[in-house]
Amino acid sequence: MAPLTSWKRLIRYVSKDGSIKYGEPVVSGDKPDIDALAQSGKLKVKVLEGPSPFEAKETGEEDEVKTLLGPLTAKDVPIVRCIGLNYKTHILETGFDLPKNPTLFTKPGPAVGDTRSPVPIPPLGQPKLDYEGELTVVIGKDAKNVSKENALDYVAGYCTSNDVSCRDWQMEKDKAGMMPQFTFSKSFDNYLPLGPAIVSPEVLGDGSGLRLTTKVNGELRQDSNTSELWFGVRDLVAFLSQGQTLQRGSLIVTGTPDGVGLAMKPTPKFLKDGDEVEVEIEGIGKCVNVMEFEK
């Protein structure tokens, strides 16, 4: 099938005149550092316009980026489907068996946030705050009962993301209940920052073979590769679309590798106020956020 979008990379940004726009970064090579270019004030784009990121097309104009935002907003995202325990090493470090089917939980649209913006952490989420660097799939058109072979026909692209998590509300019985629960503990506003761009399958194919790293205050915590996903992008789109519609703009957050703070030895290393988390995926780029504890 023809590509779902006219662009290969899309960013959302604040222009020099203060307006928020879509653009296709003017970059070279297959692994551009969009974040670094934006931070240095050297990121230029071909301006895109349209009623949504998926319909945005070139205007013929070029522009300079003042501030890089996340590529999507809450209004663009009807729902976020997240996959728990989808890297073999992470599954084994948490003591679970290797699954026969994906484990699903959800986040609401308002959990979507911007790269380079602080993540607001409410008081109940502060004691055991954790990070999860993840590859996120952006659905580009409604999908239902899709085969693995045709799965990429429905994928607009991929983002780098951080599935911010409150481990006590996820795991502890006095907070989570008798069974571990994921949705409440991961669904606070801006608990899924995205960045720096949506990158098309024209560039990244099925999203496999990409190095993924997570750093906390510059310290490397996660270092893996998307080829280690237990269920890959094609598997997930096919499985999740059976009997239910994956709406355009919905996200599939594919899971995190080993190295989360909860599993650090000899004691867990949870995030503190002011900690900076940098998730980077090869070919997509960095999503960088500071944790900001609310009073």
CSV table of C-alpha atoms in Angstrom, one decimal:
chain,number,residue,atom,x,y,z
A,1,MET,CA,0.0,0.0,0.0
A,2,ALA,CA,1.0,3.6,-0.4
A,3,PRO,CA,2.4,5.4,2.7
A,4,LEU,CA,-0.1,6.7,5.1
A,5,THR,CA,1.5,10.1,5.3
A,6,SER,CA,3.3,12.6,3.0
A,7,TRP,CA,6.1,13.0,5.5
A,8,LYS,CA,8.9,10.6,6.7
A,9,ARG,CA,9.5,12.5,9.9
A,10,LEU,CA,7.1,14.9,11.7
A,11,ILE,CA,7.7,17.2,14.6
A,12,ARG,CA,5.5,19.7,16.4
A,13,TYR,CA,7.2,22.9,17.4
A,14,VAL,CA,6.9,26.5,18.5
A,15,SER,CA,8.0,28.8,15.7
A,16,LYS,CA,10.0,32.0,16.1
A,17,ASP,CA,6.8,33.9,15.8
A,18,GLY,CA,5.3,32.0,18.7
A,19,SER,CA,2.8,29.9,16.7
A,20,ILE,CA,2.7,26.1,17.1
A,21,LYS,CA,3.2,24.2,13.8
A,22,TYR,CA,4.0,20.8,12.3
A,23,GLY,CA,7.2,20.4,10.3
A,24,GLU,CA,9.4,17.9,8.6
A,25,PRO,CA,13.0,18.3,10.0
A,26,VAL,CA,15.6,19.2,7.5
A,27,VAL,CA,18.3,16.6,8.4
A,28,SER,CA,20.8,14.4,6.8
A,29,GLY,CA,21.6,10.7,7.4
A,30,ASP,CA,19.4,8.0,8.9
A,31,LYS,CA,20.1,8.8,12.6
A,32,PRO,CA,19.8,12.6,13.0
A,33,ASP,CA,19.9,14.0,16.5
A,34,ILE,CA,16.8,16.2,16.3
A,35,ASP,CA,16.9,17.0,20.0
A,36,ALA,CA,20.4,18.3,19.8
A,37,LEU,CA,19.7,20.4,16.8
A,38,ALA,CA,16.7,21.9,18.5
A,39,GLN,CA,18.6,22.6,21.7
A,40,SER,CA,21.3,24.3,19.8
A,41,GLY,CA,18.8,26.5,17.9
A,42,LYS,CA,19.9,25.0,14.5
A,43,LEU,CA,16.8,22.9,13.7
A,44,LYS,CA,15.1,23.9,10.5
A,45,VAL,CA,11.9,22.3,9.0
A,46,LYS,CA,9.8,22.2,6.0
A,47,VAL,CA,6.5,23.5,7.2
A,48,LEU,CA,3.6,21.1,7.2
A,49,GLU,CA,-0.1,22.0,7.5
A,50,GLY,CA,-3.2,20.0,7.9
A,51,PRO,CA,-6.1,19.3,10.3
A,52,SER,CA,-4.1,16.5,12.0
A,53,PRO,CA,-0.6,15.2,12.0
A,54,PHE,CA,-1.6,12.4,9.6
A,55,GLU,CA,-3.0,14.8,7.0
A,56,ALA,CA,-0.2,17.4,7.3
A,57,LYS,CA,1.4,18.2,4.0
A,58,GLU,CA,4.3,20.5,2.9
A,59,THR,CA,3.4,24.2,2.3
A,60,GLY,CA,6.6,24.9,0.4
A,61,GLU,CA,7.8,27.1,3.2
A,62,GLU,CA,10.8,26.6,5.6
A,63,ASP,CA,11.0,27.7,9.2
A,64,GLU,CA,13.3,27.6,12.2
A,65,VAL,CA,12.4,25.8,15.4
A,66,LYS,CA,12.2,27.9,18.6
A,67,THR,CA,11.0,25.1,20.9
A,68,LEU,CA,10.6,21.4,20.2
A,69,LEU,CA,7.4,19.9,21.5
A,70,GLY,CA,6.1,16.3,21.5
A,71,PRO,CA,4.6,15.3,18.1
A,72,LEU,CA,1.1,14.5,19.5
A,73,THR,CA,-1.3,16.1,21.9
A,74,ALA,CA,-4.1,14.6,24.0
A,75,LYS,CA,-6.7,15.6,21.4
A,76,ASP,CA,-4.8,13.5,18.8
A,77,VAL,CA,-4.8,10.3,20.9
A,78,PRO,CA,-8.1,8.5,21.6
A,79,ILE,CA,-6.5,5.9,23.7
A,80,VAL,CA,-3.1,4.5,24.6
A,81,ARG,CA,-2.6,0.7,24.7
A,82,CYS,CA,0.4,-0.4,26.6
A,83,ILE,CA,2.1,-3.8,26.7
A,84,GLY,CA,3.4,-5.1,30.0
A,85,LEU,CA,6.5,-7.3,30.1
A,86,ASN,CA,7.4,-7.6,26.5
A,87,TYR,CA,11.3,-7.9,26.5
A,88,LYS,CA,12.5,-11.3,27.5
A,89,THR,CA,15.2,-9.9,29.9
A,90,HIS,CA,12.6,-7.7,31.7
A,91,ILE,CA,10.1,-10.5,32.0
A,92,LEU,CA,12.7,-12.7,33.6
A,93,GLU,CA,14.0,-10.0,36.0
A,94,THR,CA,10.5,-9.5,37.4
A,95,GLY,CA,10.0,-13.3,37.9
A,96,PHE,CA,7.2,-13.9,35.5
A,97,ASP,CA,6.9,-16.7,32.9
A,98,LEU,CA,7.3,-15.9,29.2
A,99,PRO,CA,3.7,-15.1,28.0
A,100,LYS,CA,1.8,-16.8,25.2
A,101,ASN,CA,-0.2,-13.6,24.5
A,102,PRO,CA,0.6,-9.9,25.1
A,103,THR,CA,-0.5,-8.4,28.5
A,104,LEU,CA,-2.5,-5.2,27.9
A,105,PHE,CA,-3.2,-2.1,30.0
A,106,THR,CA,-4.3,1.3,29.0
A,107,LYS,CA,-3.6,5.0,29.5
A,108,PRO,CA,-5.9,7.9,28.7
A,109,GLY,CA,-5.1,10.6,26.1
A,110,PRO,CA,-4.2,13.2,28.7
A,111,ALA,CA,-1.3,11.0,29.8
A,112,VAL,CA,0.5,12.2,26.6
A,113,GLY,CA,3.1,14.8,27.2
A,114,ASP,CA,5.9,16.7,25.4
A,115,THR,CA,9.6,16.0,25.3
A,116,ARG,CA,11.7,18.7,27.1
A,117,SER,CA,8.7,19.6,29.3
A,118,PRO,CA,8.7,18.7,33.0
A,119,VAL,CA,6.6,15.8,34.1
A,120,PRO,CA,4.3,16.9,37.0
A,121,ILE,CA,4.4,14.2,39.7
A,122,PRO,CA,1.4,14.4,42.1
A,123,PRO,CA,2.2,13.7,45.8
A,124,LEU,CA,0.7,10.2,45.8
A,125,GLY,CA,3.0,9.3,42.9
A,126,GLN,CA,6.3,10.5,44.4
A,127,PRO,CA,7.5,7.7,46.8
A,128,LYS,CA,8.3,5.0,44.3
A,129,LEU,CA,8.6,6.8,40.9
A,130,ASP,CA,10.1,4.9,38.0
A,131,TYR,CA,11.0,5.2,34.3
A,132,GLU,CA,10.4,2.8,31.4
A,133,GLY,CA,12.0,3.7,28.1
A,134,GLU,CA,9.8,2.4,25.3
A,135,LEU,CA,9.1,2.3,21.5
A,136,THR,CA,5.7,3.7,20.8
A,137,VAL,CA,3.7,2.8,17.7
A,138,VAL,CA,1.3,5.5,16.2
A,139,ILE,CA,-1.7,4.1,14.4
A,140,GLY,CA,-2.4,6.1,11.2
A,141,LYS,CA,-5.8,4.8,10.2
A,142,ASP,CA,-8.6,2.8,11.8
A,143,ALA,CA,-7.6,-0.9,12.0
A,144,LYS,CA,-9.7,-3.9,12.8
A,145,ASN,CA,-9.0,-7.7,12.3
A,146,VAL,CA,-5.7,-6.9,10.7
A,147,SER,CA,-3.3,-9.7,9.7
A,148,LYS,CA,0.4,-9.6,10.7
A,149,GLU,CA,1.3,-9.4,7.0
A,150,ASN,CA,-0.7,-6.2,6.6
A,151,ALA,CA,-0.1,-4.7,10.0
A,152,LEU,CA,2.3,-2.0,8.8
A,153,ASP,CA,-0.3,-0.6,6.4
A,154,TYR,CA,-1.9,0.9,9.5
A,155,VAL,CA,1.2,2.3,11.2
A,156,ALA,CA,1.9,6.0,10.7
A,157,GLY,CA,5.2,5.8,12.5
A,158,TYR,CA,7.1,5.4,15.7
A,159,CYS,CA,8.1,7.7,18.7
A,160,THR,CA,10.4,7.5,21.6
A,161,SER,CA,8.5,7.5,25.0
A,162,ASN,CA,8.9,7.1,28.7
A,163,ASP,CA,6.1,5.2,30.5
A,164,VAL,CA,6.4,7.0,33.8
A,165,SER,CA,5.2,4.6,36.6
A,166,CYS,CA,4.4,4.7,40.3
A,167,ARG,CA,5.5,1.3,41.6
A,168,ASP,CA,3.7,1.4,44.9
A,169,TRP,CA,0.3,2.0,43.3
A,170,GLN,CA,1.1,-0.7,40.8
A,171,MET,CA,2.3,-3.5,43.1
A,172,GLU,CA,1.5,-2.9,46.8
A,173,LYS,CA,-1.7,-4.5,48.1
A,174,ASP,CA,-2.7,-1.6,50.4
A,175,LYS,CA,-2.7,0.7,47.3
A,176,ALA,CA,-3.1,-1.5,44.2
A,177,GLY,CA,-5.5,-4.0,45.8
A,178,MET,CA,-5.2,-7.8,45.8
A,179,MET,CA,-3.9,-7.9,42.2
A,180,PRO,CA,-1.1,-5.8,40.7
A,181,GLN,CA,-2.7,-3.0,38.6
A,182,PHE,CA,-1.1,-0.9,35.9
A,183,THR,CA,-3.6,1.7,34.6
A,184,PHE,CA,-4.1,3.9,37.6
A,185,SER,CA,-0.4,3.9,38.6
A,186,LYS,CA,0.7,5.0,35.1
A,187,SER,CA,-2.1,7.3,34.0
A,188,PHE,CA,-1.5,10.6,35.6
A,189,ASP,CA,-1.3,13.6,33.3
A,190,ASN,CA,1.8,13.8,31.1
A,191,TYR,CA,2.9,10.4,32.3
A,192,LEU,CA,3.7,9.4,28.7
A,193,PRO,CA,6.1,12.0,27.2
A,194,LEU,CA,6.7,11.5,23.5
A,195,GLY,CA,9.5,12.7,21.3
A,196,PRO,CA,11.2,14.0,19.4
A,197,ALA,CA,9.3,13.0,16.2
A,198,ILE,CA,7.0,10.5,14.5
A,199,VAL,CA,9.2,8.5,12.1
A,200,SER,CA,7.5,6.7,9.3
A,201,PRO,CA,7.8,2.9,8.6
A,202,GLU,CA,9.3,4.1,5.2
A,203,VAL,CA,12.4,4.9,7.3
A,204,LEU,CA,12.2,2.3,10.1
A,205,GLY,CA,10.3,-0.6,8.6
A,206,ASP,CA,8.7,-2.8,11.4
A,207,GLY,CA,10.7,-1.0,14.1
A,208,SER,CA,13.0,-3.9,14.9
A,209,GLY,CA,16.7,-3.7,15.3
A,210,LEU,CA,16.8,-0.3,17.0
A,211,ARG,CA,19.0,0.3,20.0
A,212,LEU,CA,17.1,1.7,23.0
A,213,THR,CA,18.8,3.4,25.9
A,214,THR,CA,17.6,5.1,29.1
A,215,LYS,CA,19.7,7.4,31.2
A,216,VAL,CA,18.9,9.1,34.5
A,217,ASN,CA,21.0,12.2,35.2
A,218,GLY,CA,23.4,10.9,32.5
A,219,GLU,CA,23.8,7.4,34.1
A,220,LEU,CA,23.0,4.6,31.7
A,221,ARG,CA,20.2,2.4,33.2
A,222,GLN,CA,18.7,0.6,30.2
A,223,ASP,CA,20.5,-0.6,27.1
A,224,SER,CA,18.7,-3.0,24.8
A,225,ASN,CA,17.4,-3.4,21.2
A,226,THR,CA,13.9,-3.6,19.8
A,227,SER,CA,14.8,-6.8,18.2
A,228,GLU,CA,14.4,-8.3,21.7
A,229,LEU,CA,10.7,-7.5,21.8
A,230,TRP,CA,8.9,-10.8,22.7
A,231,PHE,CA,5.9,-9.6,20.6
A,232,GLY,CA,7.0,-7.3,17.7
A,233,VAL,CA,5.1,-4.5,16.1
A,234,ARG,CA,3.3,-6.7,13.5
A,235,ASP,CA,2.3,-9.1,16.3
A,236,LEU,CA,0.9,-6.4,18.4
A,237,VAL,CA,-1.1,-4.6,15.7
A,238,ALA,CA,-2.6,-7.9,14.6
A,239,PHE,CA,-3.4,-9.1,18.1
A,240,LEU,CA,-4.8,-5.9,19.5
A,241,SER,CA,-7.0,-5.3,16.4
A,242,GLN,CA,-8.9,-8.6,16.7
A,243,GLY,CA,-12.6,-7.8,17.3
A,244,GLN,CA,-11.9,-4.2,18.2
A,245,THR,CA,-11.0,-1.0,16.3
A,246,LEU,CA,-7.6,0.6,16.8
A,247,GLN,CA,-8.6,4.2,16.0
A,248,ARG,CA,-6.4,6.6,14.1
A,249,GLY,CA,-4.1,8.4,16.5
A,250,SER,CA,-4.2,5.6,19.1
A,251,LEU,CA,-0.8,4.5,20.4
A,252,ILE,CA,0.7,1.1,21.2
A,253,VAL,CA,3.5,1.4,23.8
A,254,THR,CA,5.4,-1.8,23.2
A,255,GLY,CA,7.1,-2.5,26.6
A,256,THR,CA,10.3,-1.8,28.3
A,257,PRO,CA,13.6,-3.7,28.6
A,258,ASP,CA,15.4,-4.7,31.8
A,259,GLY,CA,17.1,-2.0,33.9
A,260,VAL,CA,14.1,-0.2,35.5
A,261,GLY,CA,14.7,1.4,38.9
A,262,LEU,CA,12.5,-1.1,40.7
A,263,ALA,CA,14.8,-3.9,39.7
A,264,MET,CA,18.1,-2.3,40.6
A,265,LYS,CA,20.3,-4.2,43.0
A,266,PRO,CA,21.0,-4.3,45.9
A,267,THR,CA,18.3,-1.7,46.4
A,268,PRO,CA,15.8,-0.1,44.0
A,269,LYS,CA,16.7,3.3,42.5
A,270,PHE,CA,13.5,5.4,42.3
A,271,LEU,CA,13.3,8.8,40.7
A,272,LYS,CA,13.6,12.0,42.8
A,273,ASP,CA,12.4,15.5,42.3
A,274,GLY,CA,14.6,17.2,39.6
A,275,ASP,CA,15.9,13.9,38.0
A,276,GLU,CA,16.3,14.0,34.3
A,277,VAL,CA,15.3,11.0,32.3
A,278,GLU,CA,16.6,10.6,28.7
A,279,VAL,CA,15.2,7.8,26.5
A,280,GLU,CA,16.8,7.4,23.1
A,281,ILE,CA,15.9,5.1,20.3
A,282,GLU,CA,18.1,4.7,17.3
A,283,GLY,CA,16.7,6.3,14.2
A,284,ILE,CA,14.0,8.2,16.2
A,285,GLY,CA,15.9,10.2,18.7
A,286,LYS,CA,15.7,11.4,22.3
A,287,CYS,CA,12.7,12.1,24.6
A,288,VAL,CA,14.1,14.1,27.6
A,289,ASN,CA,12.1,15.1,30.7
A,290,VAL,CA,12.7,16.4,34.2
A,291,MET,CA,10.6,15.0,37.0
A,292,GLU,CA,8.9,17.8,38.8
A,293,PHE,CA,7.3,17.0,42.2
A,294,GLU,CA,4.1,18.9,42.9
A,295,LYS,CA,3.6,20.3,46.4
